[in-house]
Short mmCIF file of C-alpha atoms in Angstrom, two decimals:
data_model
loop_
_atom_site.label_atom_id
_atom_site.label_comp_id
_atom_site.label_asym_id
_atom_site.label_seq_id
_atom_site.Cartn_x
_atom_site.Cartn_y
_atom_site.Cartn_z
CA UNK A 1 -27.55 69.88 7.66
CA UNK A 2 -26.44 72.10 10.57
CA UNK A 3 -22.77 72.35 11.47
CA UNK A 4 -21.93 71.47 15.04
CA UNK A 5 -19.38 73.49 16.94
CA UNK A 6 -15.94 71.90 17.31
CA UNK A 7 -15.34 69.87 20.45
CA UNK A 8 -12.62 70.72 22.94
CA UNK A 9 -10.60 67.81 21.55
CA UNK A 10 -10.87 69.18 18.01
CA UNK A 11 -9.87 72.67 19.20
CA UNK A 12 -6.84 71.25 21.00
CA UNK A 13 -5.87 69.23 17.96
CA UNK A 14 -6.17 72.28 15.71
CA UNK A 15 -4.04 74.35 18.11
CA UNK A 16 -1.38 71.62 18.23
CA UNK A 17 -1.27 71.57 14.44
CA UNK A 18 -0.94 75.36 14.28
CA UNK A 19 1.90 75.27 16.81
CA UNK A 20 3.73 72.54 14.89
CA UNK A 21 3.47 74.52 11.65
CA UNK A 22 4.56 77.73 13.41
CA UNK A 23 7.66 75.99 14.78
CA UNK A 24 8.59 74.56 11.39
CA UNK A 25 7.87 77.40 9.01
CA UNK A 26 8.50 81.13 9.42
CA UNK A 27 5.50 82.16 7.36
CA UNK A 28 3.20 80.03 9.52
CA UNK A 29 4.83 81.53 12.61
CA UNK A 30 4.13 85.04 11.29
CA UNK A 31 0.48 84.11 10.93
CA UNK A 32 0.40 82.45 14.37
CA UNK A 33 1.83 85.24 16.54
CA UNK A 34 0.43 88.69 17.17
CA UNK A 35 2.66 90.93 15.04
CA UNK A 36 3.20 94.29 16.79
CA UNK A 37 2.07 97.38 14.89
CA UNK A 38 1.74 100.96 16.12
CA UNK A 39 2.60 101.93 19.71
CA UNK A 40 -0.40 102.33 21.98
CA UNK A 41 1.40 104.15 24.80
CA UNK A 42 3.95 106.95 24.91
CA UNK A 43 6.76 104.76 26.19
CA UNK A 44 6.68 102.64 23.05
CA UNK A 45 6.57 99.43 25.04
CA UNK A 46 3.01 98.40 24.15
CA UNK A 47 1.86 97.85 20.56
CA UNK A 48 -1.41 97.22 18.82
CA UNK A 49 -1.63 94.06 16.76
CA UNK A 50 -1.25 94.36 12.99
CA UNK A 51 -4.73 93.60 11.66
CA UNK A 52 -3.95 92.82 8.03
CA UNK A 53 -3.87 89.20 6.90
CA UNK A 54 -0.82 87.67 5.29
CA UNK A 55 -0.57 88.29 1.55
CA UNK A 56 1.33 86.13 -0.90
CA UNK A 57 4.34 88.45 -0.85
CA UNK A 58 4.61 87.98 2.93
CA UNK A 59 4.80 84.19 2.46
CA UNK A 60 7.37 84.55 -0.31
CA UNK A 61 9.45 86.89 1.83
CA UNK A 62 9.24 84.62 4.87
CA UNK A 63 10.17 81.53 2.84
CA UNK A 64 13.24 83.35 1.48
CA UNK A 65 14.23 84.56 4.93
CA UNK A 66 13.86 81.04 6.35
CA UNK A 67 16.04 79.55 3.61
CA UNK A 68 18.66 82.18 4.38
CA UNK A 69 18.53 81.50 8.12
CA UNK A 70 18.89 77.75 7.58
CA UNK A 71 21.84 78.12 5.17
CA UNK A 72 25.33 78.54 6.52
CA UNK A 73 26.43 82.09 5.63
CA UNK A 74 23.09 82.68 3.97
CA UNK A 75 22.62 86.05 2.34
CA UNK A 76 19.47 87.77 1.20
CA UNK A 77 18.50 91.12 -0.22
CA UNK A 78 14.83 92.08 -0.33
CA UNK A 79 13.71 94.80 -2.69
CA UNK A 80 10.09 95.78 -2.18
CA UNK A 81 8.18 99.03 -1.92
CA UNK A 82 7.64 100.88 1.37
CA UNK A 83 4.89 99.37 3.51
CA UNK A 84 5.41 95.78 2.31
CA UNK A 85 6.50 94.58 5.78
CA UNK A 86 10.16 94.04 4.95
CA UNK A 87 11.40 95.42 8.27
CA UNK A 88 8.72 93.60 10.22
CA UNK A 89 9.57 90.24 8.66
CA UNK A 90 13.35 90.62 8.75
CA UNK A 91 13.98 92.56 11.95
CA UNK A 92 11.12 91.54 14.22
CA UNK A 93 9.44 88.28 13.26
CA UNK A 94 12.42 86.30 11.92
CA UNK A 95 14.77 86.86 14.90
CA UNK A 96 12.09 85.88 17.43
CA UNK A 97 11.28 82.72 15.46
CA UNK A 98 14.95 81.89 15.13
CA UNK A 99 15.65 82.45 18.85
CA UNK A 100 12.85 80.06 19.72
CA UNK A 101 13.77 77.49 17.09
CA UNK A 102 17.55 77.59 17.69
CA UNK A 103 18.14 78.71 21.31
CA UNK A 104 21.54 80.29 21.82
CA UNK A 105 21.81 81.64 18.28
CA UNK A 106 22.46 85.38 18.25
CA UNK A 107 20.91 88.07 16.09
CA UNK A 108 21.81 91.68 15.49
CA UNK A 109 18.97 94.08 14.79
CA UNK A 110 20.22 97.29 13.22
CA UNK A 111 18.96 100.28 11.31
CA UNK A 112 20.23 103.47 9.73
CA UNK A 113 19.67 105.23 13.04
CA UNK A 114 19.41 104.15 16.66
CA UNK A 115 15.70 104.98 16.92
CA UNK A 116 14.77 102.41 14.31
CA UNK A 117 16.97 99.73 15.87
CA UNK A 118 15.51 100.46 19.33
CA UNK A 119 11.91 100.34 18.03
CA UNK A 120 12.50 97.05 16.16
CA UNK A 121 14.16 95.56 19.24
CA UNK A 122 11.24 96.60 21.48
CA UNK A 123 8.77 95.05 19.05
CA UNK A 124 10.75 91.81 18.95
CA UNK A 125 10.83 91.71 22.77
CA UNK A 126 7.08 92.36 22.89
CA UNK A 127 6.54 89.19 20.83
CA UNK A 128 8.79 87.17 23.16
CA UNK A 129 6.84 88.39 26.17
CA UNK A 130 3.53 87.04 24.91
CA UNK A 131 2.02 83.92 26.34
CA UNK A 132 1.51 82.60 22.84
CA UNK A 133 5.26 82.80 22.07
CA UNK A 134 6.27 81.37 25.44
CA UNK A 135 3.89 78.43 25.04
CA UNK A 136 5.08 77.79 21.50
CA UNK A 137 8.78 77.59 22.27
CA UNK A 138 8.59 76.92 26.03
CA UNK A 139 10.84 79.94 26.46
CA UNK A 140 10.89 83.37 27.95
CA UNK A 141 13.23 86.33 28.05
CA UNK A 142 14.76 87.96 31.11
CA UNK A 143 12.91 90.95 32.51
CA UNK A 144 16.01 93.14 32.15
#
């Protein structure tokens, strides 16, 4: 029995389900958006998309971050080896999800030096500038 390609209705339904999940759960959001990776220009304003799929530790991290964000005065410490996407999840993906989910809430992105904080902030802004983000949360950020 041959499989038929999905209809436009089925594609739209699948996209609506993905959007609903991305709005409700940080780990689904991380899988939905294009997570910025390495810079592709010298200015550091354009980034290539991270091409690795989400591993179980990413979901565990995102679930813990979400619980912390939803809890009043939530606190969280993440101890994981270098390259496990801690900074990406905490400083880039989570604030953009939170800003879309709870408009008006403020976030501080910091690092042990200003270069890291600037890079993380640029990556977060690059997510917010995407059509996918703006369609998900019906939001945009000012050009300045």
